[in-house]
Short mmCIF file of C-alpha atoms in Angstrom, two decimals:
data_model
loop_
_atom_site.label_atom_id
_atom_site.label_comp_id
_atom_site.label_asym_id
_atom_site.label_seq_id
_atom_site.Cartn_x
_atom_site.Cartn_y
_atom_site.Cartn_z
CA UNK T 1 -13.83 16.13 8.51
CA UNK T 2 -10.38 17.29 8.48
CA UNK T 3 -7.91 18.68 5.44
CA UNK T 4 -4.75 18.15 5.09
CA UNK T 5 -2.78 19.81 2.67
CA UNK T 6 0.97 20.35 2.88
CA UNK T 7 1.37 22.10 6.63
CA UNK T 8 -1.97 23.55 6.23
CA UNK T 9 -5.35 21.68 8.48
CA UNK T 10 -8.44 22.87 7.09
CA UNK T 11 -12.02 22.34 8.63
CA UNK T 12 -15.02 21.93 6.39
CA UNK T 13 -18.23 20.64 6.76
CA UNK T 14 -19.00 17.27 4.70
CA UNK T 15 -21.67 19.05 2.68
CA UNK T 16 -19.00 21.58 1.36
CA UNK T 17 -16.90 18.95 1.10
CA UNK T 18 -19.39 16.69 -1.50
CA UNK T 19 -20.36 19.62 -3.25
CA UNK T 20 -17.74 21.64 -4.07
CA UNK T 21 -14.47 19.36 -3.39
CA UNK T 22 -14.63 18.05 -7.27
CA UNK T 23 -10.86 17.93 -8.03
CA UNK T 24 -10.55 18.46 -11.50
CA UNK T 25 -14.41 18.81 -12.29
CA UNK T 26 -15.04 15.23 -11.88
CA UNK T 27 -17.47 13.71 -9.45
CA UNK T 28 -15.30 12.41 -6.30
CA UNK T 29 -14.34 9.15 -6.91
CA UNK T 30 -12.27 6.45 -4.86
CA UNK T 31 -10.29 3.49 -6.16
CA UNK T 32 -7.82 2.07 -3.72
CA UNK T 33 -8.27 1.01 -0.34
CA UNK T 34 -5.27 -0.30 1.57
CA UNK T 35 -4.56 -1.19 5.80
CA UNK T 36 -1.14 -0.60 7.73
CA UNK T 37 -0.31 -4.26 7.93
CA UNK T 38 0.87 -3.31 11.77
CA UNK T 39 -1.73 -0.74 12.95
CA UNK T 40 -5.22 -1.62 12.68
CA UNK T 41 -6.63 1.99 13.28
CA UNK T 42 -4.47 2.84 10.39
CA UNK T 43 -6.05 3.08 6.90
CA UNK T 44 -5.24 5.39 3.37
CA UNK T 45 -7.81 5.66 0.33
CA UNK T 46 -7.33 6.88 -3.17
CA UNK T 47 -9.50 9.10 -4.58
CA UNK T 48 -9.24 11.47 -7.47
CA UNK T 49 -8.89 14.36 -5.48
CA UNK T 50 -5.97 13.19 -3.22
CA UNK T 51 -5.30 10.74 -0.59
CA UNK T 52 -7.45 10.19 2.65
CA UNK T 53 -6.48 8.30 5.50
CA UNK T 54 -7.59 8.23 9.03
CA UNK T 55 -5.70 6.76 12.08
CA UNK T 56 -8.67 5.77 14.28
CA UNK T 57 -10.26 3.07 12.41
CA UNK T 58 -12.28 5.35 10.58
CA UNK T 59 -13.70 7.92 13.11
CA UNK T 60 -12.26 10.59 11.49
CA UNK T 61 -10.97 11.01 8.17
CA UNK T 62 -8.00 13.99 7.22
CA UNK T 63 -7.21 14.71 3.01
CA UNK T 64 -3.99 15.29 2.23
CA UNK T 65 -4.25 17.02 -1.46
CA UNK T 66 -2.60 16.16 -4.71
CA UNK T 67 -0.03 18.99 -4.10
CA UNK T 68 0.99 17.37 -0.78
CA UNK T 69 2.07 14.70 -2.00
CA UNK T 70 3.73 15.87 -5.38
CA UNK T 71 1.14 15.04 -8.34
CA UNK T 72 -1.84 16.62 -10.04
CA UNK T 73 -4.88 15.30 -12.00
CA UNK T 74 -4.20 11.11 -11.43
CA UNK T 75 -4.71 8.79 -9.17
CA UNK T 76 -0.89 7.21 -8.48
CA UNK T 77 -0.81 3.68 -6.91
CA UNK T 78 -0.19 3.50 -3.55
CA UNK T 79 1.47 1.45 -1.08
CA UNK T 80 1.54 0.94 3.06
CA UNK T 81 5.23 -0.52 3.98
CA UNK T 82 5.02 -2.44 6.98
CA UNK T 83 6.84 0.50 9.19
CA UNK T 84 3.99 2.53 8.14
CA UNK T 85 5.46 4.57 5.46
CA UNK T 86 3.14 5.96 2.59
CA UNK T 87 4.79 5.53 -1.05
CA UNK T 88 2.74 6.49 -4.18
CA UNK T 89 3.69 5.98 -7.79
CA UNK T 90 4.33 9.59 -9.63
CA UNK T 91 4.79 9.68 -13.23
CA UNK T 92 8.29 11.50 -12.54
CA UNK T 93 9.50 9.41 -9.37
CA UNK T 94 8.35 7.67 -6.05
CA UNK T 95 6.69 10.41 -3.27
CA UNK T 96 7.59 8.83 0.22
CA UNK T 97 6.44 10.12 3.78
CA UNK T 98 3.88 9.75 6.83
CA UNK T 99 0.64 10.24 5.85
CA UNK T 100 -0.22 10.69 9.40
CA UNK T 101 1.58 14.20 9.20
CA UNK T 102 1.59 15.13 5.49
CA UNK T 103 5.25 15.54 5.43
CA UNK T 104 6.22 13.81 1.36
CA UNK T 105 9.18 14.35 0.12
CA UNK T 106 10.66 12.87 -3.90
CA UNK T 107 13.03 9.77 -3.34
CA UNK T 108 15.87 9.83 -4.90
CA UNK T 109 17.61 7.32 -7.51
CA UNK T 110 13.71 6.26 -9.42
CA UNK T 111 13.70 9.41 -11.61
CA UNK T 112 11.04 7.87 -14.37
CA UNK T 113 7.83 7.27 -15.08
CA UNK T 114 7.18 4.61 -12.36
CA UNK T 115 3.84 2.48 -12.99
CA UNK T 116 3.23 0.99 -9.79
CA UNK T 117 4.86 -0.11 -6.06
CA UNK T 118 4.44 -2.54 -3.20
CA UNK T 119 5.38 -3.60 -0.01
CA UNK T 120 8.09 -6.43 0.41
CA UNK T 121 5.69 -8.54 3.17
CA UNK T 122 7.65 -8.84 6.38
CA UNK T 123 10.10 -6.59 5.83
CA UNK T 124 9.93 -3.55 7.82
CA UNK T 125 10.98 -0.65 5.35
CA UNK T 126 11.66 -2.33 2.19
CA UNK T 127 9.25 -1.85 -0.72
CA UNK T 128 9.60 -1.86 -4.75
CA UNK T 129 8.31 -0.51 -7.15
CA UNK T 130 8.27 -1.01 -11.57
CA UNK T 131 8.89 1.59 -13.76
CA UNK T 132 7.95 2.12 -17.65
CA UNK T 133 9.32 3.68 -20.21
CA UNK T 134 6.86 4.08 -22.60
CA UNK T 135 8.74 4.77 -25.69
CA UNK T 136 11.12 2.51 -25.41
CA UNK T 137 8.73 -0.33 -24.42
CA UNK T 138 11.06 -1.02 -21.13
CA UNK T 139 10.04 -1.56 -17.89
CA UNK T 140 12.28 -1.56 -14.44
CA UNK T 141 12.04 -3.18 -11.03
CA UNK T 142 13.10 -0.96 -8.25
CA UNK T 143 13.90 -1.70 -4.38
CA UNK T 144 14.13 0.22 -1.59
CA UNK T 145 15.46 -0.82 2.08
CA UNK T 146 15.04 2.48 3.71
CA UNK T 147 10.89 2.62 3.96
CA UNK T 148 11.46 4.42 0.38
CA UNK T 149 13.82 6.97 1.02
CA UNK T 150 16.14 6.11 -1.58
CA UNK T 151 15.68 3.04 -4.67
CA UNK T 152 18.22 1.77 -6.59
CA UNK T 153 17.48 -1.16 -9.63
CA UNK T 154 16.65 -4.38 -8.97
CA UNK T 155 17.61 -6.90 -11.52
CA UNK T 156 17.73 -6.41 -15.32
CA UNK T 157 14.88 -4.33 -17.41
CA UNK T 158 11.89 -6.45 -19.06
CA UNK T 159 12.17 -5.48 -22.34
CA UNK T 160 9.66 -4.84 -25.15
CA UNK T 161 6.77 -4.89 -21.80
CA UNK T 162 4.98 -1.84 -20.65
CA UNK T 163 4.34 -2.66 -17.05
CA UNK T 164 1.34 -1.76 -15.09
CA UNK T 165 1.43 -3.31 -11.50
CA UNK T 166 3.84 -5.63 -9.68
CA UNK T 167 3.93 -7.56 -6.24
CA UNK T 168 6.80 -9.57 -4.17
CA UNK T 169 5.61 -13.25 -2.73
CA UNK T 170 5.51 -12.88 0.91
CA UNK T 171 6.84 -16.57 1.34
CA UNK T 172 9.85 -16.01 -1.00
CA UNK T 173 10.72 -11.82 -1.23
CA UNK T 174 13.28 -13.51 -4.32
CA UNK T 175 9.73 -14.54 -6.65
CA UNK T 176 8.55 -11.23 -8.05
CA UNK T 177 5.89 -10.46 -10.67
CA UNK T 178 4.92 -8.12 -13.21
CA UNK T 179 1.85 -7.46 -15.32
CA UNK T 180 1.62 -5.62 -18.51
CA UNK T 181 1.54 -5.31 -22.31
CA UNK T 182 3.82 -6.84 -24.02
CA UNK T 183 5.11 -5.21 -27.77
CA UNK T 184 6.21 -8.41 -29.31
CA UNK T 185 4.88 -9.38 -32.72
CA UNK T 186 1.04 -8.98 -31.54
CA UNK T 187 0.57 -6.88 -28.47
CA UNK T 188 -0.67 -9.22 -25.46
CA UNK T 189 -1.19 -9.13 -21.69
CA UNK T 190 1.62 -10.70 -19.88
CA UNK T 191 2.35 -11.80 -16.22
CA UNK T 192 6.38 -11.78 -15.82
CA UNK T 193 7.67 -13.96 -13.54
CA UNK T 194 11.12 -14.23 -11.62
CA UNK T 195 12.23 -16.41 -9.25
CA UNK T 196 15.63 -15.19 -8.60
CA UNK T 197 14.79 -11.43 -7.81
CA UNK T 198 14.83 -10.04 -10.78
CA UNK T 199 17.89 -11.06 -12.76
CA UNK T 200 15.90 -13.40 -15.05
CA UNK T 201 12.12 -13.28 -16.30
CA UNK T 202 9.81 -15.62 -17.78
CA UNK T 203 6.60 -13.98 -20.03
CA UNK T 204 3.92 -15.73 -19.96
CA UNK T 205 0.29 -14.65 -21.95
CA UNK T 206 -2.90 -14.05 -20.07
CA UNK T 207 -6.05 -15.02 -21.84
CA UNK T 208 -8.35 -12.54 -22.75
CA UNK T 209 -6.15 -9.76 -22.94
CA UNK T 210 -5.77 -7.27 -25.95
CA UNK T 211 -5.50 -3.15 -26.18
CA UNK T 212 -8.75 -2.18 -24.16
CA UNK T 213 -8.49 -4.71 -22.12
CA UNK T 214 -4.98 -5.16 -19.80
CA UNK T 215 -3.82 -7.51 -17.16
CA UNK T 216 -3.99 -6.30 -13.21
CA UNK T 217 -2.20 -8.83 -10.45
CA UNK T 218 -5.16 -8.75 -8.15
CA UNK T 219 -3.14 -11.28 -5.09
CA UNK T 220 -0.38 -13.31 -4.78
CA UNK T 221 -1.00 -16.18 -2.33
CA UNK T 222 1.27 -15.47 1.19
CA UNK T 223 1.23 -19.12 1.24
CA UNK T 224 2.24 -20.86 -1.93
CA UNK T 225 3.41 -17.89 -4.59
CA UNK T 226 2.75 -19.95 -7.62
CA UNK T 227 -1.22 -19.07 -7.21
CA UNK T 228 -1.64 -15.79 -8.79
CA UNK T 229 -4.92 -13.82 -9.73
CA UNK T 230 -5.42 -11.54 -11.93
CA UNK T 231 -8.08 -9.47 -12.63
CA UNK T 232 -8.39 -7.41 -16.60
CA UNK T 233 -9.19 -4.37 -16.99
CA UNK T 234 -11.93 -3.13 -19.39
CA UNK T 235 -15.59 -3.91 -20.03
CA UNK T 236 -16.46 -7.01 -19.30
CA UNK T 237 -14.00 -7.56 -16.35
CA UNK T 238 -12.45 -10.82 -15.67
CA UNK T 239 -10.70 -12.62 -13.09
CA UNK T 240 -8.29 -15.27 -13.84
CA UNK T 241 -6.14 -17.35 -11.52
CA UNK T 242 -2.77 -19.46 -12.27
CA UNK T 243 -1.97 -22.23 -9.62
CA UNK T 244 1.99 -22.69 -11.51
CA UNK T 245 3.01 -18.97 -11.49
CA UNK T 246 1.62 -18.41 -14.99
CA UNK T 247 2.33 -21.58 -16.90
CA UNK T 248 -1.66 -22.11 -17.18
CA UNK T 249 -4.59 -19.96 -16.25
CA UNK T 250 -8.09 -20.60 -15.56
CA UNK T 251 -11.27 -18.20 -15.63
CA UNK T 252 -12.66 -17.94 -12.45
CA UNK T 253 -15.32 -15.16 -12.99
CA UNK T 254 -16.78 -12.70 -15.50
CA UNK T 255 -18.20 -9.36 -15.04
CA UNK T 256 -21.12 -7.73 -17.28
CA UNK T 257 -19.40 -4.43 -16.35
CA UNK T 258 -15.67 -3.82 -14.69
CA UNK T 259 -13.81 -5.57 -12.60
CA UNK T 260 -13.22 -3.14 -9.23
CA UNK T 261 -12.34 -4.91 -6.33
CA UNK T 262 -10.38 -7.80 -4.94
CA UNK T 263 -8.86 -9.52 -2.22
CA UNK T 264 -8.06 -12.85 -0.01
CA UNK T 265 -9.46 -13.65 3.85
CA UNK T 266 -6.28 -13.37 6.00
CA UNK T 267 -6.41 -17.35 6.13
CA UNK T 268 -7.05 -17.22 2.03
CA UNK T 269 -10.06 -19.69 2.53
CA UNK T 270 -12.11 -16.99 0.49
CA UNK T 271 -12.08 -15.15 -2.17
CA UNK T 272 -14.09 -11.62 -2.54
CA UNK T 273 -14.42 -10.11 -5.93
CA UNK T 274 -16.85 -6.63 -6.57
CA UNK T 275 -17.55 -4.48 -9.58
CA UNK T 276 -19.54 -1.25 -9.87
CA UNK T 277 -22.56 -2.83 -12.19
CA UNK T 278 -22.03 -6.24 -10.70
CA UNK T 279 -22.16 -6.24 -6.93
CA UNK T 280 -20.13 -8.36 -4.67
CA UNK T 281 -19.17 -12.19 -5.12
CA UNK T 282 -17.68 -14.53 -3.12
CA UNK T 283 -15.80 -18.19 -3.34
CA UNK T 284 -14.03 -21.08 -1.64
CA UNK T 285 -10.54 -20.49 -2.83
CA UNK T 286 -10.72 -24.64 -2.69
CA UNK T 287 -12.92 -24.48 -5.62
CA UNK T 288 -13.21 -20.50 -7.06
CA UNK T 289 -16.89 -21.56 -7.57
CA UNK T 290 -18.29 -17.51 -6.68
CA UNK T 291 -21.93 -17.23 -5.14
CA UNK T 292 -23.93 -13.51 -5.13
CA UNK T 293 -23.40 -11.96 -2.52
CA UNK T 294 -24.69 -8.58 -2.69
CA UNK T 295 -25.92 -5.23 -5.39
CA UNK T 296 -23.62 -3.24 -3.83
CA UNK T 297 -21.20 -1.57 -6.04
CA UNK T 298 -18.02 -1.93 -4.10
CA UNK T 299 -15.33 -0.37 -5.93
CA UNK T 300 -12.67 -1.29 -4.15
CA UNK T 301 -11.25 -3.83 -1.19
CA UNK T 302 -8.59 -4.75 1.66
CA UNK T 303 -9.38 -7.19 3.42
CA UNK T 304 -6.08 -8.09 6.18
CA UNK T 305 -6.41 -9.12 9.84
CA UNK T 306 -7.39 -5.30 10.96
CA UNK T 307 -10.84 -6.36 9.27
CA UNK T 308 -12.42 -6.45 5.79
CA UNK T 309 -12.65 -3.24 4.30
CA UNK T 310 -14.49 -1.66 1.26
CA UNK T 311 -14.97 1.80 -0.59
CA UNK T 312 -17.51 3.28 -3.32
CA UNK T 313 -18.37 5.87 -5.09
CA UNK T 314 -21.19 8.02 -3.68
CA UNK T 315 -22.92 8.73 -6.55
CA UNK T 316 -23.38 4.86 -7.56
CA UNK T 317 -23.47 4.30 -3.74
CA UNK T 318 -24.14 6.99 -1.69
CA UNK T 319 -21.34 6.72 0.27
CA UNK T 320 -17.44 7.16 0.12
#
């Protein structure tokens, strides 16, 4: 296996690397899987001791560290634009590069805490991303035309809403969403909608939510963007799903432990849910009903039309 880090390749043997590469004294974990929407060889993975990502379908995997890509001791969000550009959330800006070489750089105009980005579907180069102000209880959508280079605001600030994730429908780029906490008069889970990119937003409750347990947008339909799920965080997870953009929701499924992973069939005719105490499930999206599929404890998913992919941890596992 190959290191990356900064201009520096590294070669280390994989026992040296699963004993001793611990990051900040943690066992190595992963929690984010995500494929190049136009290279099928091309794949990046989260982990809590930096980013790997491998251009040859998994053959070989190279690390570029924490420091390479501007952060230290979290595990930022991270996004795949459809040019192949690597943006990850930093809690001072947006890092933007190739993770194919290692070279990141800090984007200019998104100097704050941002919570989360995403790839505008079929746009080659154009991404946002939500920031949070966690003071002030404001949140801000961001966009980006130049695969991340530079971001600029898009539409007016949610107010009184701590944002955690966010995601653009890929069959209208004008409907985006946001999930969060809200800090009205009792602190709930909200899914923010807007339909006219960003100017206006409409709050609308998730069920189940409260202060240890927050709302995640799990997928946004490509075909019809008012079916939303959303998966919440916490102990037991849950995965909820609205089919009029967040006027109603239904529970679909309920974890004994968390909620991990998550993601559609390129033709959305299934549904694939996983969890690190509850194995993998799997439903119709026609009906949501989710059969047992396996023990294993999948902690995260992509699933596009390179393939279906999943990650773990290796000491629930035994395998990254």
């Amino acid at each position: 296996m190959k290191f990356v880090c900064g201009a520096c390749l590294l070669g280390f043997s994989w026992l040296f690397f699963a004993t001793r590469a611990q990051a900040n004294g943690a066992f190595p974990e992963v929690s984010q899987l995500v494929a190049d929407p136009h290279d099928r060889s091309h794949l990046i993975l989260r982990s809590n001791f930096g980013v790997l990502t491998t251009n040859d379908n998994g053959q070989d995997w190279d690390l570029i560290c924490e420091g390479g890509i501007g952060y230290q001791n979290i595990e930022p969000p991270v996004a795949l634009l459809d040019d192949g550009t690597t943006i990850a959330a930093l809690a001072t800006g947006i890092a933007q590069g190739d993770s194919r070489s290692c070279n990141f750089t800090l984007a200019s105009g998104a100097n704050a805490y941002i919570a989360d980005v995403s790839r505008i579907p079929g746009s080659s180069g154009h991404a946002v991303a939500v920031s949070s102000d966690l003071t002030a209880f404001v949140s801000q959508v961001w966009q980006s035309n130049d695969s991340g280079a530079t971001w600029t605001t898009l539409g007016t600030p949610l107010t009184k809403l701590n944002a955690a994730t966010l995601d653009v429908a890929a069959d209208d780029a004008n409907v985006v969403y946001v999930s969060g906490s809200t800090q009205d008069d009792a602190p709930n889970g909200v899914l923010s909608r807007s339909e006219d990119g960003g100017q206006t937003w409409t709050n609308y409750v998730v069920p189940g939510t409260n202060k240890v347990s927050a709302p995640y947008i799990a997928a946004v339909s490509a075909s019809d963007h008012q079916t939303v799920y959303v998966r919440l965080s916490g102990t037991p997870g849950q995965l909820y799903v609205t089919h009029d953009g967040g006027a109603h929701f239904a529970l679909v499924l309920s974890f004994n432990g968390p909620f991990d992973g998550f993601a559609l069939s390129p033709d959305e005719r299934f549904a694939l849910a996983s969890g690190r105490i509850d194995g993998v499930w799997r439903a119709d999206t026609s009906s949501l009903t989710f059969e047992h599929l396996s023990c294993a404890k999948i902690r995260c998913l992509s699933w596009s039309a390179s393939g279906l992919f999943a990650c773990a941890d290796e000491f629930e596992a035994g395998f990254l």
